[in-house]
Coordinates of C-alpha atoms and ligand atoms in Angstrom, one line a residue:
M1 CA -14.8 1.4 6.9
I2 CA -10.9 0.2 6.0
V3 CA -9.8 0.5 2.3
V4 CA -6.6 -1.2 1.4
V5 CA -4.6 -0.8 -2.0
C6 CA -2.0 -2.9 -2.1
G7 CA 0.1 -4.5 -5.1
P8 CA 3.7 -4.9 -6.1
G9 CA 6.3 -2.1 -5.9
G10 CA 5.8 0.3 -8.8
V11 CA 2.2 -0.6 -9.9
G12 CA 1.8 3.2 -8.8
K13 CA -0.3 2.6 -5.9
G14 CA 1.2 5.8 -4.3
T15 CA -0.2 8.0 -7.0
V16 CA -3.6 6.3 -7.3
V17 CA -4.0 6.6 -3.7
A18 CA -3.0 10.3 -3.5
R19 CA -5.8 11.2 -6.4
L20 CA -8.9 9.1 -4.4
V21 CA -7.6 10.9 -1.0
A22 CA -7.4 14.5 -3.0
E23 CA -10.8 13.9 -4.7
D24 CA -12.8 12.5 -1.7
P25 CA -12.6 14.1 1.9
R26 CA -14.0 11.1 3.6
L27 CA -10.8 9.5 2.7
W28 CA -8.3 9.6 5.6
L29 CA -4.7 8.4 4.5
S30 CA -2.7 6.4 7.0
R31 CA 0.7 7.5 7.3
S32 CA 3.2 4.3 7.4
W33 CA 6.6 3.8 9.6
T34 CA 9.6 2.2 7.8
T35 CA 13.1 1.6 8.5
R36 CA 13.9 2.3 5.1
A37 CA 16.1 5.4 4.6
P38 CA 14.3 7.9 2.3
R39 CA 14.5 8.1 -1.4
P40 CA 16.7 11.0 -2.9
G41 CA 13.6 13.6 -3.7
E42 CA 11.1 11.6 -1.6
A43 CA 8.8 13.5 0.5
A44 CA 9.7 14.2 3.8
D45 CA 6.1 12.8 4.7
A46 CA 5.8 10.1 3.1
Y47 CA 6.2 7.7 5.7
T48 CA 7.4 8.4 9.5
F49 CA 11.2 7.2 9.2
V50 CA 12.4 5.9 12.3
D51 CA 15.5 3.2 13.3
R52 CA 15.1 -0.1 13.6
P53 CA 15.1 -0.3 17.4
T54 CA 12.4 2.4 17.6
F55 CA 10.4 0.1 15.1
E56 CA 10.7 -2.7 16.8
A57 CA 10.0 -1.5 20.4
H58 CA 6.6 0.0 18.8
A59 CA 5.8 -3.2 17.4
A60 CA 6.1 -5.2 20.8
S61 CA 4.2 -2.7 22.5
G62 CA 1.6 -3.2 20.1
G63 CA 1.7 0.0 18.2
F64 CA 1.1 -1.7 14.5
L65 CA -2.5 -2.6 13.4
E66 CA -0.2 -4.7 10.6
H67 CA 3.6 -4.3 9.9
A68 CA 6.2 -6.5 7.5
D69 CA 9.8 -6.9 6.3
F70 CA 9.8 -6.0 2.9
L71 CA 12.9 -6.7 1.1
G72 CA 15.0 -6.5 4.5
N73 CA 13.2 -3.0 5.6
L74 CA 10.2 -3.0 8.3
Y75 CA 7.1 -1.1 7.0
G76 CA 4.2 -0.8 9.6
T77 CA 1.0 0.5 9.8
P78 CA 0.0 2.4 13.0
W79 CA -3.3 2.2 14.7
P80 CA -5.9 4.4 12.6
E81 CA -6.6 8.0 14.3
A82 CA -9.5 8.9 11.8
G83 CA -12.6 9.9 13.6
D84 CA -15.8 7.7 12.7
D85 CA -16.7 10.0 9.6
H86 CA -13.5 8.8 8.0
D87 CA -12.7 5.6 6.1
V88 CA -9.2 4.7 6.4
V89 CA -6.9 4.2 3.2
L90 CA -3.7 1.8 3.6
E91 CA -1.6 1.8 1.1
I92 CA 0.8 -1.3 1.8
D93 CA 1.7 -4.7 0.5
V94 CA 0.0 -7.8 0.4
Q95 CA 1.2 -10.0 3.3
G96 CA 0.3 -6.3 5.3
A97 CA -3.3 -6.7 3.7
E98 CA -3.5 -10.2 4.5
Q99 CA -2.8 -9.1 8.4
V100 CA -5.4 -6.3 8.1
L101 CA -8.5 -8.8 6.6
E102 CA -7.2 -11.2 9.6
R103 CA -8.2 -8.3 12.1
E104 CA -10.8 -6.6 9.7
P105 CA -12.2 -9.2 7.4
A106 CA -14.6 -6.1 6.2
A107 CA -11.9 -4.6 5.0
L108 CA -12.2 -3.6 1.0
V109 CA -9.2 -4.8 -0.5
V110 CA -7.7 -4.0 -3.7
L111 CA -4.9 -5.4 -5.9
L112 CA -3.2 -3.6 -8.2
E113 CA -1.3 -5.1 -10.9
P114 CA 1.0 -3.4 -13.3
P115 CA -0.2 -3.8 -17.0
S116 CA 3.0 -5.4 -17.4
R117 CA 6.5 -6.4 -16.3
Q118 CA 8.5 -3.8 -18.3
V119 CA 6.0 -1.3 -17.2
Q120 CA 6.5 -1.8 -13.4
A121 CA 10.4 -2.2 -14.0
D122 CA 10.3 0.9 -16.2
R123 CA 8.2 3.0 -13.2
L124 CA 10.7 2.0 -10.6
R125 CA 13.4 2.8 -12.6
G126 CA 11.7 6.3 -13.0
R127 CA 11.6 7.1 -9.4
G128 CA 14.8 6.1 -9.1
D129 CA 15.5 2.8 -7.3
P130 CA 18.8 1.4 -7.7
P131 CA 19.2 -1.2 -10.7
D132 CA 19.6 -4.5 -8.3
Q133 CA 16.4 -3.2 -6.3
V134 CA 14.1 -3.0 -9.6
A135 CA 15.0 -6.8 -10.4
E136 CA 14.9 -7.6 -7.0
R137 CA 11.5 -5.9 -7.2
V138 CA 10.2 -7.3 -10.2
A139 CA 11.1 -10.7 -9.0
V140 CA 9.0 -10.8 -5.8
A141 CA 6.0 -8.9 -8.0
E142 CA 5.0 -12.1 -9.1
Q143 CA 4.6 -13.9 -6.0
E144 CA 2.7 -11.1 -4.5
L145 CA 0.0 -10.8 -7.4
E146 CA -0.6 -14.6 -6.5
R147 CA -0.8 -14.1 -3.0
G148 CA -3.4 -11.3 -3.7
R149 CA -5.1 -12.9 -5.9
A150 CA -5.3 -15.6 -3.2
L151 CA -6.9 -13.4 -0.7
G152 CA -9.7 -12.4 -2.8
A153 CA -8.5 -9.1 -3.9
V154 CA -10.6 -7.2 -5.9
R155 CA -8.0 -6.9 -9.0
V156 CA -7.5 -3.8 -10.9
V157 CA -5.0 -3.3 -13.9
N158 CA -3.2 0.2 -13.4
D159 CA -3.1 0.8 -17.3
D160 CA -4.5 4.4 -17.3
L161 CA -4.4 6.5 -14.3
D162 CA -8.2 8.4 -14.8
D163 CA -9.9 5.1 -15.5
T164 CA -8.2 3.1 -12.3
V165 CA -9.1 6.0 -10.0
A166 CA -12.4 5.8 -11.6
E167 CA -12.9 1.8 -10.3
V168 CA -11.1 2.4 -7.0
R169 CA -13.7 5.4 -6.2
D170 CA -16.6 3.3 -7.7
L171 CA -15.8 0.0 -5.3
I172 CA -15.3 2.5 -2.6
E173 CA -18.7 3.6 -2.9
A174 CA -20.3 0.7 -3.5
R175 CA -18.9 -0.2 -0.6
R176 CA -20.5 2.5 1.2
S177 CA -23.9 1.8 0.5
W178 CA -23.8 -1.8 1.6
Ligands
5GP1 P1 8.9 1.7 -0.9 O1 9.9 0.9 -0.2 O2 8.9 1.3 -2.2 O3 8.3 2.5 -0.1 O4 7.3 0.6 0.0 C1 7.6 -1.0 -0.2 C2 6.4 -1.6 -0.3 O5 5.7 -1.5 1.2 C3 5.7 -1.0 -1.2 O6 4.7 -2.4 -1.6 C4 4.3 -0.4 -0.3 O7 3.2 -0.3 0.0 C5 4.6 -1.3 1.1 N1 4.4 -0.5 2.1 C6 4.5 0.8 2.6 N2 3.7 1.0 3.9 C7 3.9 -0.3 4.5 C8 3.3 -0.6 5.5 O8 2.9 0.2 6.8 N3 2.8 -1.9 6.0 C9 3.1 -3.1 4.8 N4 2.7 -4.0 4.7 N5 3.7 -2.5 3.7 C10 3.8 -1.1 3.6

């Protein structure tokens, strides 16, 4: 099974996914490639950081399950290398979720929604995003939410972290027992 956790930047996808994976050994977290520069203090293994020609060559050779341009940087999911006994978790944007669903219609797609724009902006600032990028990301969030809802993703408002993790875990368990 493929589990896609998508939603606007600053909604807390990374935190939710980290908890899910830490608590469930059957989940295998995909590491994306990006052309974005690492943020100050960001873990070196948060992404596979590459330059644009390297990314584009990998995309041209069919190396990605999906890839997208997000605010001028490229992001992509390499073809998963999880064994059959694992479920793959992708933490990606809504454009990526659309592509995954085209290829894998049985994927479970969860759309994480921020409780409010203010909370989203605070989270983006809190992790050190520059002010111009905070404004840009909040502006695109509304479109992303609309596209995610149109996809038929399961919507989960990330208000309380424990509740959100429990809700997504229940969705995964329910899908496993289909
Ligand atoms: P950030 O720059 O904040 O790390 O990521 C920007 C956006 O790109 C976030 O919504 C993040 O979830 C998304 N993203 C991260 N990796 C991928 C990926 O492999 N594919 C796609 N389509 N989006 C990704």
